[in-house]
PDB file of C-alpha atoms in Angstrom:
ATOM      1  CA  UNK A   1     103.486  78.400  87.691  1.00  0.00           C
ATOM      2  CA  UNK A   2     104.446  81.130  90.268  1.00  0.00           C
ATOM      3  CA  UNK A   3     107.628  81.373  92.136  1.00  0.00           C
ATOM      4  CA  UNK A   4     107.606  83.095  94.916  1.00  0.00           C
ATOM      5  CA  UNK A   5     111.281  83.398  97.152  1.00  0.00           C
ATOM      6  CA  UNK A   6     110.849  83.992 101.275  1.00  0.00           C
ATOM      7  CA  UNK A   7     113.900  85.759 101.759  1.00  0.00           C
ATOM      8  CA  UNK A   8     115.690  87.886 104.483  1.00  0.00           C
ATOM      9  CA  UNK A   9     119.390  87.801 104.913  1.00  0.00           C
ATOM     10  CA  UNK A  10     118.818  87.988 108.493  1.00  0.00           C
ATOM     11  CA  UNK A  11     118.407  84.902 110.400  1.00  0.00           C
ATOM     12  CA  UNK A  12     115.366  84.141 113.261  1.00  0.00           C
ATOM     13  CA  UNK A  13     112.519  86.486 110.920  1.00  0.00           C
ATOM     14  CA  UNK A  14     110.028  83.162 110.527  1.00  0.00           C
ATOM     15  CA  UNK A  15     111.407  83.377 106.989  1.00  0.00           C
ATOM     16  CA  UNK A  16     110.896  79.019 106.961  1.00  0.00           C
ATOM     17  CA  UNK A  17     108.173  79.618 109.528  1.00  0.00           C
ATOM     18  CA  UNK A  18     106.579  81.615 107.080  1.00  0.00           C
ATOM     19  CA  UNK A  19     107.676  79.209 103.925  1.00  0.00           C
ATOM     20  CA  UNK A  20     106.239  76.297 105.466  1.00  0.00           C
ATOM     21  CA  UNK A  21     102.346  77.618 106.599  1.00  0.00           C
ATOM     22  CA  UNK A  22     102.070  79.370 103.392  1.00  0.00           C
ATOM     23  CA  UNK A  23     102.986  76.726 100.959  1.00  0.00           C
ATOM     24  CA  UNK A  24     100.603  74.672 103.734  1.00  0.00           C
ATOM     25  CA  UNK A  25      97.679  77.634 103.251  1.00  0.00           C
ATOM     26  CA  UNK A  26      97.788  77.553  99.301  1.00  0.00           C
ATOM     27  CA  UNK A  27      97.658  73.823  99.222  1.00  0.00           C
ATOM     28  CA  UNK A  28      94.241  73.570 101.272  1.00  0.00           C
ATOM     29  CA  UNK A  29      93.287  75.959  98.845  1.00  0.00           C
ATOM     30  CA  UNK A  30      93.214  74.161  96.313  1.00  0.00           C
ATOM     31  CA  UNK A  31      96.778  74.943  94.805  1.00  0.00           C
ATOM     32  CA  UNK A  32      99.354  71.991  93.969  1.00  0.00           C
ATOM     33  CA  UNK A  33     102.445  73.794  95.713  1.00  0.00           C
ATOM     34  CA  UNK A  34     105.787  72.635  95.616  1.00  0.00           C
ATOM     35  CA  UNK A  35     108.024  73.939  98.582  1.00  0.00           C
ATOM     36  CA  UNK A  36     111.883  73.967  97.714  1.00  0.00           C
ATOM     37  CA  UNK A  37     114.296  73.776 100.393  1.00  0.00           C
ATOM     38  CA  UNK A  38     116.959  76.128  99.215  1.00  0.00           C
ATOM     39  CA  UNK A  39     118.542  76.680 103.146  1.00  0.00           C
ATOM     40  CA  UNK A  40     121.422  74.014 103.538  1.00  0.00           C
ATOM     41  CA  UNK A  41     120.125  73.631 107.167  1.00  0.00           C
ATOM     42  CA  UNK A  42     116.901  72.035 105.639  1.00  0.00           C
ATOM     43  CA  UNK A  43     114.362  73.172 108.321  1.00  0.00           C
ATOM     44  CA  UNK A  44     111.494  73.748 106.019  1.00  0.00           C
ATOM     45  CA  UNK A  45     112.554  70.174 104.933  1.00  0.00           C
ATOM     46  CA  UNK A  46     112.372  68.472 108.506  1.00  0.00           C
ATOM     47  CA  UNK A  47     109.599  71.068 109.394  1.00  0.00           C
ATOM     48  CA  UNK A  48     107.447  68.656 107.181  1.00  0.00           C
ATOM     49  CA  UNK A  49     108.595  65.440 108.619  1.00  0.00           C
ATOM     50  CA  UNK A  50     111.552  64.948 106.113  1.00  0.00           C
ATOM     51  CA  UNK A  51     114.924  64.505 108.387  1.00  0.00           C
ATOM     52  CA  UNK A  52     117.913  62.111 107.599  1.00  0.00           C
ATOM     53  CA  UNK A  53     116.969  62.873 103.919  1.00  0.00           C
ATOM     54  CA  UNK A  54     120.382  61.675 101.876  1.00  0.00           C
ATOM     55  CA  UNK A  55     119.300  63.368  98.386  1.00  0.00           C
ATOM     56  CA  UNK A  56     117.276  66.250  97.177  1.00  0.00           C
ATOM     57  CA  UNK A  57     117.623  69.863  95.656  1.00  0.00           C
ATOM     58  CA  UNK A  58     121.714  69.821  95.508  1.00  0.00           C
ATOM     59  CA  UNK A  59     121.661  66.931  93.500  1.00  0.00           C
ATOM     60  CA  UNK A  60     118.560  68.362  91.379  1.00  0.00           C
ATOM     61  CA  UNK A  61     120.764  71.440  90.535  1.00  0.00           C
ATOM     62  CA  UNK A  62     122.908  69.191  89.333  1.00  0.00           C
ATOM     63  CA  UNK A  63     120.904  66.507  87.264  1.00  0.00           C
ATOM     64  CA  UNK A  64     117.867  69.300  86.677  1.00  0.00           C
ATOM     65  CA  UNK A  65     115.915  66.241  84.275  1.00  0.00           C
ATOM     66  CA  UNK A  66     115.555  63.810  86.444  1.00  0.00           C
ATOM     67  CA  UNK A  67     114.467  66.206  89.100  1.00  0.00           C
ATOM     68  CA  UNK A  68     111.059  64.141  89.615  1.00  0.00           C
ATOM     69  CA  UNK A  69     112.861  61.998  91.290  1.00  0.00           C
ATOM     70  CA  UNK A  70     113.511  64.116  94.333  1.00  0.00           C
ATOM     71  CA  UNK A  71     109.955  65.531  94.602  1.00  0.00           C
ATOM     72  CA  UNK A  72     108.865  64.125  97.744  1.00  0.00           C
ATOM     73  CA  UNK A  73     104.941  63.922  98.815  1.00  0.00           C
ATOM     74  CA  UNK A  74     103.835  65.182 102.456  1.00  0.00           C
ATOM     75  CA  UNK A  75     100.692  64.426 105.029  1.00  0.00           C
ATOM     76  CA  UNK A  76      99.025  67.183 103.507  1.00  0.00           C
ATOM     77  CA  UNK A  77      97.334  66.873  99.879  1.00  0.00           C
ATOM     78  CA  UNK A  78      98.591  68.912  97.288  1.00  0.00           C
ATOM     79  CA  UNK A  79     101.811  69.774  99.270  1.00  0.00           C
ATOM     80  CA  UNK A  80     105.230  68.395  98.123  1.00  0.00           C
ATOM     81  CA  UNK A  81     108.569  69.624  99.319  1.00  0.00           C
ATOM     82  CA  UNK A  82     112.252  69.121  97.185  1.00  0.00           C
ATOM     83  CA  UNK A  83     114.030  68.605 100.403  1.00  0.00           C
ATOM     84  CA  UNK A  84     117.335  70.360 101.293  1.00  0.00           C
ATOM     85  CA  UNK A  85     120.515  68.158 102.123  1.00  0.00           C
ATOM     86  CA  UNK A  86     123.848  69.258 103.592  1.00  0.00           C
ATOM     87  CA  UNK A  87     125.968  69.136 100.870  1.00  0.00           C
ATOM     88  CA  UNK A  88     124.018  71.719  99.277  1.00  0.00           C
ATOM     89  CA  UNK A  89     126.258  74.160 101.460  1.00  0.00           C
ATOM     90  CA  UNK A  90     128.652  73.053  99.068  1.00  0.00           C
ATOM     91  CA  UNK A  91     126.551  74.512  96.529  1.00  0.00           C
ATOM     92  CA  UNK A  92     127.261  77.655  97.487  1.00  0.00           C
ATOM     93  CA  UNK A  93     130.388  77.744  96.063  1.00  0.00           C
ATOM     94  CA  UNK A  94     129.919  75.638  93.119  1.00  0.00           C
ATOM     95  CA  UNK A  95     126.742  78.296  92.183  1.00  0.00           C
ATOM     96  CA  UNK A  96     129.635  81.123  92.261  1.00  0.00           C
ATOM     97  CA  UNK A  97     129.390  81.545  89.118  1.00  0.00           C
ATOM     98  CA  UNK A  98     125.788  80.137  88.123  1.00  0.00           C
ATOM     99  CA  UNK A  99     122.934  82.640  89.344  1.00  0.00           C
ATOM    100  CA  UNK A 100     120.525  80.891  86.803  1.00  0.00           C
ATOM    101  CA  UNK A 101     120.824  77.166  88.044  1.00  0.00           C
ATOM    102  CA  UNK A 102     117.786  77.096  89.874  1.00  0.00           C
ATOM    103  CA  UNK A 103     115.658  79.081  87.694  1.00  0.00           C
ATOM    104  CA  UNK A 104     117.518  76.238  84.818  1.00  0.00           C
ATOM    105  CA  UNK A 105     116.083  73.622  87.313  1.00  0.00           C
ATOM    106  CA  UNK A 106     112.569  74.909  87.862  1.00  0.00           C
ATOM    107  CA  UNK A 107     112.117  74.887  83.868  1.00  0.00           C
ATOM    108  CA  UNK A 108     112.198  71.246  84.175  1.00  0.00           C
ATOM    109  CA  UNK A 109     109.629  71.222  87.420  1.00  0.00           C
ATOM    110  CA  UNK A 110     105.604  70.181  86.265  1.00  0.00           C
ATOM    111  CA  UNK A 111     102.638  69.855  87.216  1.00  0.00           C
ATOM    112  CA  UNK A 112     102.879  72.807  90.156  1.00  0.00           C
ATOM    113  CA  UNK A 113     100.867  75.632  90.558  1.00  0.00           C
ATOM    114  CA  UNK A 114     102.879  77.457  92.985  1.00  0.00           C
ATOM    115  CA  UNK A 115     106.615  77.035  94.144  1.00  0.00           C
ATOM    116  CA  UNK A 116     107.342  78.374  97.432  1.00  0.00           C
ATOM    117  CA  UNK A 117     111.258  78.575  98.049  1.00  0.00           C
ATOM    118  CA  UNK A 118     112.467  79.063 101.861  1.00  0.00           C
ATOM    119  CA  UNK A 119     116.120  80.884 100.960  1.00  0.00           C
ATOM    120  CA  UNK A 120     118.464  80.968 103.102  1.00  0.00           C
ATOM    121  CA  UNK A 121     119.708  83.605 105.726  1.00  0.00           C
ATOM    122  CA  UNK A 122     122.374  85.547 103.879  1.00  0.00           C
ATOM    123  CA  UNK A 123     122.900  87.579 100.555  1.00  0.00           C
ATOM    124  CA  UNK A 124     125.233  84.733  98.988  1.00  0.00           C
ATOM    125  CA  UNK A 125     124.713  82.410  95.810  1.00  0.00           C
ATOM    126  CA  UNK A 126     121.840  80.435  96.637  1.00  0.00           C
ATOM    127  CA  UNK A 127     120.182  83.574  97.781  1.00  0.00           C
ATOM    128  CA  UNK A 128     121.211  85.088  94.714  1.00  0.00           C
ATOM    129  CA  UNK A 129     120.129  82.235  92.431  1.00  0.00           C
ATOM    130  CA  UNK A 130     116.709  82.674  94.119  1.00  0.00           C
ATOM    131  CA  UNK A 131     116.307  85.971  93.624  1.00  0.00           C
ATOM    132  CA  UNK A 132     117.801  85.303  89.755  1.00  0.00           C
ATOM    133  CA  UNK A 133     114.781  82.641  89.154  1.00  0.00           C
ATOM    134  CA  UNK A 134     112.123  83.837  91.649  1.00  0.00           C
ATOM    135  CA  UNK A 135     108.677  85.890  89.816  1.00  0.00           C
ATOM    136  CA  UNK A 136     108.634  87.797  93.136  1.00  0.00           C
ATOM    137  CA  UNK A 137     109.544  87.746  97.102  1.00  0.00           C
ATOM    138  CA  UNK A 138     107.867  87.631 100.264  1.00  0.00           C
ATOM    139  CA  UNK A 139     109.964  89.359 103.070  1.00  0.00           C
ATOM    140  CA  UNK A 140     109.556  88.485 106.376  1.00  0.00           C
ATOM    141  CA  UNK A 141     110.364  91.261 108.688  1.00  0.00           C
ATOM    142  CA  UNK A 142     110.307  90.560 112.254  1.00  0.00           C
ATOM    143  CA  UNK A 143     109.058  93.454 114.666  1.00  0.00           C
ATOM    144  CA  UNK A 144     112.600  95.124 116.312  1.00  0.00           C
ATOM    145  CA  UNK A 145     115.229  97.484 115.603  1.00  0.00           C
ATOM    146  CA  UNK A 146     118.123  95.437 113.667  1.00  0.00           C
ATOM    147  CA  UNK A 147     115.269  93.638 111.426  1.00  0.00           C
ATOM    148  CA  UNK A 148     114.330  96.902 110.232  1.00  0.00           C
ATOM    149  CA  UNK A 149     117.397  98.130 109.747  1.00  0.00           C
ATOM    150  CA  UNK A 150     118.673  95.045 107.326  1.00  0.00           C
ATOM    151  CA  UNK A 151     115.439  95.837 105.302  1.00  0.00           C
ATOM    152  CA  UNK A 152     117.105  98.341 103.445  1.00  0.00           C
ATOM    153  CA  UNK A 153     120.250  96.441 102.500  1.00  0.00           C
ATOM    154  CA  UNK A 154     117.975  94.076 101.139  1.00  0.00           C
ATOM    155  CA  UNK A 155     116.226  95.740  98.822  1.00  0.00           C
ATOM    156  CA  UNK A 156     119.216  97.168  97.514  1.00  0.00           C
ATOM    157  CA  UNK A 157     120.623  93.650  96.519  1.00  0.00           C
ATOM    158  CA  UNK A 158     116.689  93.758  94.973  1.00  0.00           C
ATOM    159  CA  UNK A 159     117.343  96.635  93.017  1.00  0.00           C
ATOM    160  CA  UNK A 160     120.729  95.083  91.382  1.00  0.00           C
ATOM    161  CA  UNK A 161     119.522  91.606  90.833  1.00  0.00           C
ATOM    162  CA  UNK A 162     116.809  92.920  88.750  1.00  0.00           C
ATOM    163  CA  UNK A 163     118.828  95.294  86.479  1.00  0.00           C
ATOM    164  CA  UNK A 164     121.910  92.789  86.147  1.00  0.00           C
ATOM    165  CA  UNK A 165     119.952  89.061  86.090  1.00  0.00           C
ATOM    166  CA  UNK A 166     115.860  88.932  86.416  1.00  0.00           C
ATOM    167  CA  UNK A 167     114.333  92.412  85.154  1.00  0.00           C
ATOM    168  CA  UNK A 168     110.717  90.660  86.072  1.00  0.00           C
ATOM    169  CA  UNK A 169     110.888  90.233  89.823  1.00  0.00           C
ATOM    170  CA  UNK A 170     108.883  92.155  92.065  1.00  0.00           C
ATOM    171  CA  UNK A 171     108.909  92.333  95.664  1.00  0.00           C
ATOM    172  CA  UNK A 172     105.474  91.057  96.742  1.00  0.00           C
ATOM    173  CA  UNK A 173     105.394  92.202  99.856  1.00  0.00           C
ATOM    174  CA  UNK A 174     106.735  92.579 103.555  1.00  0.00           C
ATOM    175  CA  UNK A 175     105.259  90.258 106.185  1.00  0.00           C
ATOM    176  CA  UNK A 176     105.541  91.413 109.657  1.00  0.00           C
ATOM    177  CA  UNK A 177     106.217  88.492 111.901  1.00  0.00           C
ATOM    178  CA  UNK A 178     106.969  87.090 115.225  1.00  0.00           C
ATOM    179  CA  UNK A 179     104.610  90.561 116.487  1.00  0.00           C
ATOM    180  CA  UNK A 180     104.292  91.353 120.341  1.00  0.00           C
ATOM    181  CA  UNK A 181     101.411  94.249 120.503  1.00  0.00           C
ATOM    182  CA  UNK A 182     101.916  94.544 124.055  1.00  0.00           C
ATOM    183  CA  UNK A 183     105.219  96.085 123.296  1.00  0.00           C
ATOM    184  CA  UNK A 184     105.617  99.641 122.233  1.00  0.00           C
ATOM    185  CA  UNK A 185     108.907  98.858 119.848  1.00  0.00           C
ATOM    186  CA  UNK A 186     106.804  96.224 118.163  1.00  0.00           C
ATOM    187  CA  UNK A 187     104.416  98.620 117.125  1.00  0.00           C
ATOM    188  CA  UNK A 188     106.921 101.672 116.697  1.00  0.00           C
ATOM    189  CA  UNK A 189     108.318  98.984 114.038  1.00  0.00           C
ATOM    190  CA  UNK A 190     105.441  98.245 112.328  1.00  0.00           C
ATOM    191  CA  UNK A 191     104.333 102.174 112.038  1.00  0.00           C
ATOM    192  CA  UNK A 192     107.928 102.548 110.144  1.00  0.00           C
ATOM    193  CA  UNK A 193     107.588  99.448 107.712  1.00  0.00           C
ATOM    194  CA  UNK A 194     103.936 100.654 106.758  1.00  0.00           C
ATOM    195  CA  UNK A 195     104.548 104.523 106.538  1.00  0.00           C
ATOM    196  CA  UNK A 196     107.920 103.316 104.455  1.00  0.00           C
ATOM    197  CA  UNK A 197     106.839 100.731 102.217  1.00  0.00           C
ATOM    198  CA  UNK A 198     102.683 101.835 102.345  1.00  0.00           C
ATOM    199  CA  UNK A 199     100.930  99.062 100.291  1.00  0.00           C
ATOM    200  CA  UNK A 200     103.687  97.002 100.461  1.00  0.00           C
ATOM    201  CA  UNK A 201     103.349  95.422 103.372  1.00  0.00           C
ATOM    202  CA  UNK A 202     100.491  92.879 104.020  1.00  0.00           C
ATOM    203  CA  UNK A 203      98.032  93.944 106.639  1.00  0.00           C
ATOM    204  CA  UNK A 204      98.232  90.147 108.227  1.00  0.00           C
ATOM    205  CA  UNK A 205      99.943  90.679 110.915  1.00  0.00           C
ATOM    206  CA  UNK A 206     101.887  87.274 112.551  1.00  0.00           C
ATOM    207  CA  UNK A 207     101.909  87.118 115.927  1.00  0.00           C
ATOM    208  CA  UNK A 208     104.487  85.646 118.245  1.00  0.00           C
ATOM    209  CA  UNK A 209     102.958  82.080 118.772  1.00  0.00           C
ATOM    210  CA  UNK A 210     104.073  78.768 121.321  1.00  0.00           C
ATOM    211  CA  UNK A 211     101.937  76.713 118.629  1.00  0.00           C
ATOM    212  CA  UNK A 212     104.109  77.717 115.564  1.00  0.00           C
ATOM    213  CA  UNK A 213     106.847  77.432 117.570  1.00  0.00           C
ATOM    214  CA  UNK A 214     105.799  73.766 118.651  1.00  0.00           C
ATOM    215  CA  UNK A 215     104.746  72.733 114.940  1.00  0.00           C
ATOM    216  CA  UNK A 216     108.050  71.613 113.206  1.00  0.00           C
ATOM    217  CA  UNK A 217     108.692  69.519 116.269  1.00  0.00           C
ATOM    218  CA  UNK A 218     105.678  67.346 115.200  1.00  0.00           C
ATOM    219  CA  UNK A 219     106.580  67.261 111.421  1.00  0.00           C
ATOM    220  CA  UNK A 220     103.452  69.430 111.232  1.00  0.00           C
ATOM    221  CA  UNK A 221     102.235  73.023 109.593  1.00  0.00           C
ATOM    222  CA  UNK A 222     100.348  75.166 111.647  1.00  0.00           C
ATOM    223  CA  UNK A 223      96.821  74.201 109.703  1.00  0.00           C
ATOM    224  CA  UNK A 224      97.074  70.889 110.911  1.00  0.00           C
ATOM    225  CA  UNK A 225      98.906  71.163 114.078  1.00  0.00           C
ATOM    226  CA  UNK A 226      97.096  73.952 115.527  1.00  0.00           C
ATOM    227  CA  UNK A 227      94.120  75.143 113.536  1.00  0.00           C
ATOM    228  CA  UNK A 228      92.202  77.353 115.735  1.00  0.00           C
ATOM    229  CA  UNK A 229      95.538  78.858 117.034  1.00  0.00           C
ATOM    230  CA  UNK A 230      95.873  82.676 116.276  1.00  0.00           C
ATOM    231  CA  UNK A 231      98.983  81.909 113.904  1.00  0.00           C
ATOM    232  CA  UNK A 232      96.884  79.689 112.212  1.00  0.00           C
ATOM    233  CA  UNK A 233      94.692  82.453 111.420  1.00  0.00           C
ATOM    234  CA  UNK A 234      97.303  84.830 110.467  1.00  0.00           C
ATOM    235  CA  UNK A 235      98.924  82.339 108.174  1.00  0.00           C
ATOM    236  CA  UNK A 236      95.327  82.314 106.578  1.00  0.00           C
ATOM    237  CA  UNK A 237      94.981  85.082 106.046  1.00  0.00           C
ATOM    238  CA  UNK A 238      98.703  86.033 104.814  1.00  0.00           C
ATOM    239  CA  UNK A 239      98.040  83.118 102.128  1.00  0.00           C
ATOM    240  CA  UNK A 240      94.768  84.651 100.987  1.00  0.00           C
ATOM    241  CA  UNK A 241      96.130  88.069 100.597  1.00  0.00           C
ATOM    242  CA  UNK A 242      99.517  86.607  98.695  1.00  0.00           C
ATOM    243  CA  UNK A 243      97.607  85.028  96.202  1.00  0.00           C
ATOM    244  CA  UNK A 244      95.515  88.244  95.315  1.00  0.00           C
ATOM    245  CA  UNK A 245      98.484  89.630  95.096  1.00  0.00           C
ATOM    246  CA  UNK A 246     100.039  86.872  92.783  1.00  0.00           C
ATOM    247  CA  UNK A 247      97.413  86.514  90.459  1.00  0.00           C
ATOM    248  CA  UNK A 248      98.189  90.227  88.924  1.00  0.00           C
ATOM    249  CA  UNK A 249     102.312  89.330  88.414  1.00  0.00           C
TER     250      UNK A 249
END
């Protein structure tokens, strides 16, 4: 089973815009994904048509056997999601001094291929017990100034996680999202993330999209909402080249 984290301490990246069409992209592949809503606002959660739910990953972390029973199916096949709930803000502070409770939960998670987990937008313990159970991360990087500039702080927190709690994970790579060409600052950015991070970076490029925008309103990912939309495409293609890049970690 392979864990990869979406994370960005900066909020507004596409970091659960990103979570949710990938998971989505794997699964009509062919891959049983599980998507875990670690982000107490539970977007990736209602993203998939799950709103109003009353249980779900904060009371997994706390009962991590009878995790099962939180597991909830979606509209597409092969595609489950263990839904964020409110309370799991309160998490955050229970989870203080726990940076393995997640990766203790996921050891008790079957029958997955792939476990996508949306983290959420800020460098504190649920972030931290992400990056503490995750095999590697996806980093969404949106295409201006301060997004770039938050990178490095990032991969800093990277650097420490892996020498004080999880020697294994890897960054897998930087996505470039939300992507205007017909600005000149949206391509300045992208020249400095690939001439920075070279083969880091995926070459699927995600454009700025009304149809991704519009898909969580209609409890739908982008392959079903809007298939022949160009961020269906680039979500394609971003899940093809993630799982290349997966299959050698």
């Amino acid at each position: 089973m392979k864990t990869i984290g979406i994370v960005n301490q900066k909020g507004g990246v596409g970091k659960t815009t990103t979570a949710i069409n990938l998971a989505a992209y794997l699964a009509a592949g062919g891959r049983k994904v599980l998507l875990l809503d670690m982000d107490p606002q539970g977007n990736a959660s209602s993203g998939l048509g799950l709103r109003g739910v009353k249980e779900g990953l904060y009371q997994a972390l706390s009962e991590p056997s009878r995790v099962a029973e939180w597991i909830t199916e979606t509209s597409q096949e092969r595609l489950s999601v263990l839904p964020a709930t409110p309370d799991l803000a309160g998490a955050g502070v229970e989870l203080v001094d726990e940076p393995y409770a997640l990766r203790d939960l996921l050891g008790q998670i079957e029958g997955f291929e792939v476990v996508i987990i949306d983290a959420p937008p800020s460098l504190g313990p649920l972030t931290i017990n992400v990056l503490a159970a995750a095999d590697a991360l996806l980093i969404p990087l949106q295409a201006e100034y301060y997004a770039l500039e938050g990178l490095a702080g990032l991969t800093e927190t990277v650097e420490r996680v892996k020498e004080a709690l999880n020697p294994k994970l890897k960054i897998l790579g930087v996505a470039i999202t939300m992507f205007d060409g017909r600005t000149n600052l949206a391509q300045e950015v992208e020249q400095s993330v690939r001439a920075h991070f070279g083969e880091l970076v995926f070459w699927s490029v995600v454009p700025r999209n009304v149809r991704l925008s519009e898909a969580p309103s209609f409890s739908k990912a982008i392959n079903q909402f809007a298939p022949l939309s160009s961020g269906a495409a680039a979500y394609k293609r971003l899940a093809e080249e993630v799982m290349q890049r997966a299959e050698k970690i």
